[in-house]
PDB file of C-alpha atoms and ligand atoms in Angstrom:
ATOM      1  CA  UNK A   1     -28.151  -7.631   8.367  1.00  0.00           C
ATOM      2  CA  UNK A   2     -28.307  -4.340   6.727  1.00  0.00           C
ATOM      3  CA  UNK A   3     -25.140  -2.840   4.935  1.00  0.00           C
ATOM      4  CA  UNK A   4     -24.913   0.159   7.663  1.00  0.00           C
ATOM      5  CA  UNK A   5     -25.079  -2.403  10.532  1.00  0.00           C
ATOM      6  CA  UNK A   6     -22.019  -4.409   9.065  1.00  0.00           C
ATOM      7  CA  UNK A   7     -20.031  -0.900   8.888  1.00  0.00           C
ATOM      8  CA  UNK A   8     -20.628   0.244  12.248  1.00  0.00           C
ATOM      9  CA  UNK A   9     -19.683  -3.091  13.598  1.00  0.00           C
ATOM     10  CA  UNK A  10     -16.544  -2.890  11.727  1.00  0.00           C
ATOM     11  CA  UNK A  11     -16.239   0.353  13.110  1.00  0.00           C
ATOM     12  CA  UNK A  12     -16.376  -0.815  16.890  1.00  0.00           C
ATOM     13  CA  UNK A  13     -14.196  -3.017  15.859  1.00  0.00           C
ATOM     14  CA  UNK A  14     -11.334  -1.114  14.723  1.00  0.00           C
ATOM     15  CA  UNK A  15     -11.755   1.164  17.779  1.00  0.00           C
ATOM     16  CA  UNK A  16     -11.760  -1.675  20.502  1.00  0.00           C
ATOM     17  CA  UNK A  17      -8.336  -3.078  18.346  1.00  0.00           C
ATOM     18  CA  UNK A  18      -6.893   0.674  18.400  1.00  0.00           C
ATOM     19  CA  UNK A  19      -8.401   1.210  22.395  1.00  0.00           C
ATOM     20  CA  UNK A  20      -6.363  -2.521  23.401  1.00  0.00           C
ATOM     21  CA  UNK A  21      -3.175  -1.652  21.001  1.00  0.00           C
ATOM     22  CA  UNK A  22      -2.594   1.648  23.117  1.00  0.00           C
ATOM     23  CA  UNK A  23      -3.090  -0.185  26.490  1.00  0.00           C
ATOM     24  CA  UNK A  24      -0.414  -2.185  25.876  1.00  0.00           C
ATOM     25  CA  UNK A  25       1.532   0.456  25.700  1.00  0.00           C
ATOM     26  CA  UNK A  26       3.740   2.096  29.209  1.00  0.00           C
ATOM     27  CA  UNK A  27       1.193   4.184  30.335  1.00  0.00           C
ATOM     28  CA  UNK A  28       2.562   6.600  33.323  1.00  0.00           C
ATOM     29  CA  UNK A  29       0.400   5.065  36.705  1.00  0.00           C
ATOM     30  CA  UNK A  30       2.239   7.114  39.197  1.00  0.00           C
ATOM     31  CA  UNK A  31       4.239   9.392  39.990  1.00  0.00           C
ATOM     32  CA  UNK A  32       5.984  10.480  43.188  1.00  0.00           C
ATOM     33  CA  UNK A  33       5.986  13.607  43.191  1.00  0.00           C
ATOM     34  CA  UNK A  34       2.222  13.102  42.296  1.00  0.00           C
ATOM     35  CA  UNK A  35       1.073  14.383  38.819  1.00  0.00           C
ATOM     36  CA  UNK A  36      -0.283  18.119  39.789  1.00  0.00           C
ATOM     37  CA  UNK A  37       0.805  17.265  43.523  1.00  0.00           C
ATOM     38  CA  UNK A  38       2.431  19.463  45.960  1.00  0.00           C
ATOM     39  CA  UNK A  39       4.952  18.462  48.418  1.00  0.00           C
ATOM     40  CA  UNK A  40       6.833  20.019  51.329  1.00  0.00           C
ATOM     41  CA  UNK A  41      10.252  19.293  50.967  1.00  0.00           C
ATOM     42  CA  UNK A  42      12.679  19.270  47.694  1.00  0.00           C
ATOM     43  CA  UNK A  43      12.199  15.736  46.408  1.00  0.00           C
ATOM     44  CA  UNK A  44      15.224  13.577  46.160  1.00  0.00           C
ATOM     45  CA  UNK A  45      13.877  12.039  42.968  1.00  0.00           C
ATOM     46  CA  UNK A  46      11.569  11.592  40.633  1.00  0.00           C
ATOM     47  CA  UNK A  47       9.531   7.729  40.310  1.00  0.00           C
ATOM     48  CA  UNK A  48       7.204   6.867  37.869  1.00  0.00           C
ATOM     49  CA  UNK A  49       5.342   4.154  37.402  1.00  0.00           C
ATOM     50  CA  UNK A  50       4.176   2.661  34.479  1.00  0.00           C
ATOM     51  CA  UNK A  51       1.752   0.424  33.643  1.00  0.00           C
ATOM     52  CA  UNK A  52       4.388  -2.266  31.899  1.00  0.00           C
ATOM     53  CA  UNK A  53       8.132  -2.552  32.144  1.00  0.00           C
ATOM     54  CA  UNK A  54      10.544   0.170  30.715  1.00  0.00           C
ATOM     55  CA  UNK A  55      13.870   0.409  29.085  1.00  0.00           C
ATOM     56  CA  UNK A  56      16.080   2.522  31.279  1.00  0.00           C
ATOM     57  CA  UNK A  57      18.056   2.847  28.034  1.00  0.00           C
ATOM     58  CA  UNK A  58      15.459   4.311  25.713  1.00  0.00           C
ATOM     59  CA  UNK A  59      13.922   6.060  28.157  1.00  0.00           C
ATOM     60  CA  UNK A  60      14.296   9.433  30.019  1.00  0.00           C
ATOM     61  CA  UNK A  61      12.813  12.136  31.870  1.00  0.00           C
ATOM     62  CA  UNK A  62      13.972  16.087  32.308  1.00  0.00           C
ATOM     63  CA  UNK A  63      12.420  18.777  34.858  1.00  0.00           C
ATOM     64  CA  UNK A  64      12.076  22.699  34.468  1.00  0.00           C
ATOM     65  CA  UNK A  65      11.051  25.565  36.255  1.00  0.00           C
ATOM     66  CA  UNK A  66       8.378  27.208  35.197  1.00  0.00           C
ATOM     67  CA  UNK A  67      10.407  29.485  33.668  1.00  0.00           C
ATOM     68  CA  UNK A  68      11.565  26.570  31.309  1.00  0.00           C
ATOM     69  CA  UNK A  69      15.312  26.233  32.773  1.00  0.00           C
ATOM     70  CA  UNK A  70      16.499  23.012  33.175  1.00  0.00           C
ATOM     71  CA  UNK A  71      16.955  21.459  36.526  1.00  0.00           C
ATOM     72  CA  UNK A  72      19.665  18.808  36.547  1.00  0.00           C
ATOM     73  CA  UNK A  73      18.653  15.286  37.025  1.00  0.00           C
ATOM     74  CA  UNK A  74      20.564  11.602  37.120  1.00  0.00           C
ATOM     75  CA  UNK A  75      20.250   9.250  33.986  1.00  0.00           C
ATOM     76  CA  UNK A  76      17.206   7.902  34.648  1.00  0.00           C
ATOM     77  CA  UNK A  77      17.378   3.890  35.871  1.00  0.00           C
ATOM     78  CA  UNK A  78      14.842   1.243  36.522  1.00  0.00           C
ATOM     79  CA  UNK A  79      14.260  -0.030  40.258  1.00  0.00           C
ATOM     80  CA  UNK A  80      16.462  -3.414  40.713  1.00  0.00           C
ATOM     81  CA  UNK A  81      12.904  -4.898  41.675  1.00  0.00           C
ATOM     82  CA  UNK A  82      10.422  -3.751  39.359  1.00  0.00           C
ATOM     83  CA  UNK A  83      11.373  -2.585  35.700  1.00  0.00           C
ATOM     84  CA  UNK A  84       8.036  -0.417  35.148  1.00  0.00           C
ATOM     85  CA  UNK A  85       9.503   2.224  37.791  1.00  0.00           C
ATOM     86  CA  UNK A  86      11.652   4.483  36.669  1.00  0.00           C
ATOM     87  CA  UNK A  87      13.477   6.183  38.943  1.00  0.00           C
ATOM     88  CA  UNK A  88      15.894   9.637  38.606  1.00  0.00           C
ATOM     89  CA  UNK A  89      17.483  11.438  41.372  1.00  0.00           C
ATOM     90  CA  UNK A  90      17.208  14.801  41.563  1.00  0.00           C
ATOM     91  CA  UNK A  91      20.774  16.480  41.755  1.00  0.00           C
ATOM     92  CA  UNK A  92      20.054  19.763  43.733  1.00  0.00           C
ATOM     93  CA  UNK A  93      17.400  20.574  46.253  1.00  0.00           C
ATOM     94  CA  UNK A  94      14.455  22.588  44.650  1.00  0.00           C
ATOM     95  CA  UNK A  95      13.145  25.724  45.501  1.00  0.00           C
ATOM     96  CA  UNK A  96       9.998  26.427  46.308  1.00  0.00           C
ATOM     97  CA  UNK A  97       7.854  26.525  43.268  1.00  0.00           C
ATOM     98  CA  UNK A  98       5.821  25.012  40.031  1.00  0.00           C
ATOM     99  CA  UNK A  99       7.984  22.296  37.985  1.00  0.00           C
ATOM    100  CA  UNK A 100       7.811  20.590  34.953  1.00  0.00           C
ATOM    101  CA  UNK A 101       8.506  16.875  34.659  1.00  0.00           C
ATOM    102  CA  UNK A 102       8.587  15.602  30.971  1.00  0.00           C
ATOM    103  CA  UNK A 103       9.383  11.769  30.075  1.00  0.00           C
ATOM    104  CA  UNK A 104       9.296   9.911  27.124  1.00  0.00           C
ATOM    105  CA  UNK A 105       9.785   5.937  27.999  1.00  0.00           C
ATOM    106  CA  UNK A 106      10.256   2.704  25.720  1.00  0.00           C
ATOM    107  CA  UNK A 107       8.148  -0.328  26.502  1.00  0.00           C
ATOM    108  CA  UNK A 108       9.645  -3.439  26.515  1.00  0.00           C
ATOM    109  CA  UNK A 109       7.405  -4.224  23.620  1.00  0.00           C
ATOM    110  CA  UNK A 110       9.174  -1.032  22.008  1.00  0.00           C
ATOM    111  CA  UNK A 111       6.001   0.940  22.157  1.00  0.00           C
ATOM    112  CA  UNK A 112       6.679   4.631  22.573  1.00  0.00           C
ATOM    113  CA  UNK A 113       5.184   6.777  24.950  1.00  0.00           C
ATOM    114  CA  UNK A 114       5.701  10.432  26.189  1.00  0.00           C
ATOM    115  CA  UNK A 115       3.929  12.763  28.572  1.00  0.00           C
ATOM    116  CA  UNK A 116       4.512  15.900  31.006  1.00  0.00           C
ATOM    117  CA  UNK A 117       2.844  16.903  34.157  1.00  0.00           C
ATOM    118  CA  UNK A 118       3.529  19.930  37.036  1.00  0.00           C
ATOM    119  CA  UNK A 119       4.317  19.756  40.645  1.00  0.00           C
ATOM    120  CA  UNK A 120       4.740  22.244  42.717  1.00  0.00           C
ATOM    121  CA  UNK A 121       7.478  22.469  45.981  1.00  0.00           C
ATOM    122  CA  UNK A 122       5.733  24.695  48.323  1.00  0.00           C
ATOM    123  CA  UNK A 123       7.726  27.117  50.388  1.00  0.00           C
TER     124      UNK A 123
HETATM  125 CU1   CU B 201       2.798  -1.178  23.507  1.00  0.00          CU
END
């Protein structure tokens, strides 16, 4: 086996370790609203789902306007039944519109992750 062989199987090697690290990792599944979704009514909170259990502690989301002001939302909390959802209420009804949700979460194998995605509220 040639030198340049070895290297790129090295190579593949170190990618599939990298590719299986960040899978372990709480990777946002769903959401509800839906990621770029649009829904007819002011939701009464925001649930993601992720693709391994959270820590409600370590973990939180926020939502804006698209105007960047902060809309206020509960401490974020895992549902009682499955601890990859996490689950905030949303403390006023929305107005019609394009928001912002941004999260950060903590795996329970302490892996951090982070994202942000729209929604919009129709009128
Ligand atoms: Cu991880």
């Amino acid at each position: 086996m040639s030198r340049l062989s070895m290297s790129r199987i090295a190579a593949s090697l170190a990618f599939v370790l990298v590719a299986s690290a960040a899978l372990a990792h709480a990777q946002l599944q769903k959401a509800i609203p839906a990621v770029g979704g649009t829904v007819t009514a002011s939701p009464k909170e925001i649930r993601l789902k992720f693709s391994e259990g959270v820590e409600p502690r370590f973990s939180g989301i926020a939502l804006a306007t698209e105007a960047g002001a902060t809309e206020p939302i509960g401490k974020p909390g895992v549902d009682p039944a499955d601890n990859s959802v996490l689950i905030a209420i949303v403390s006023e009804a929305l107005k019609p519109g394009t928001y912002t949700v941004t999260w950060h979460a903590v795996s329970v194998d302490t892996h951090k992750t982070q994202g942000s995605f729209n929604f919009t509220v129709a009128p």
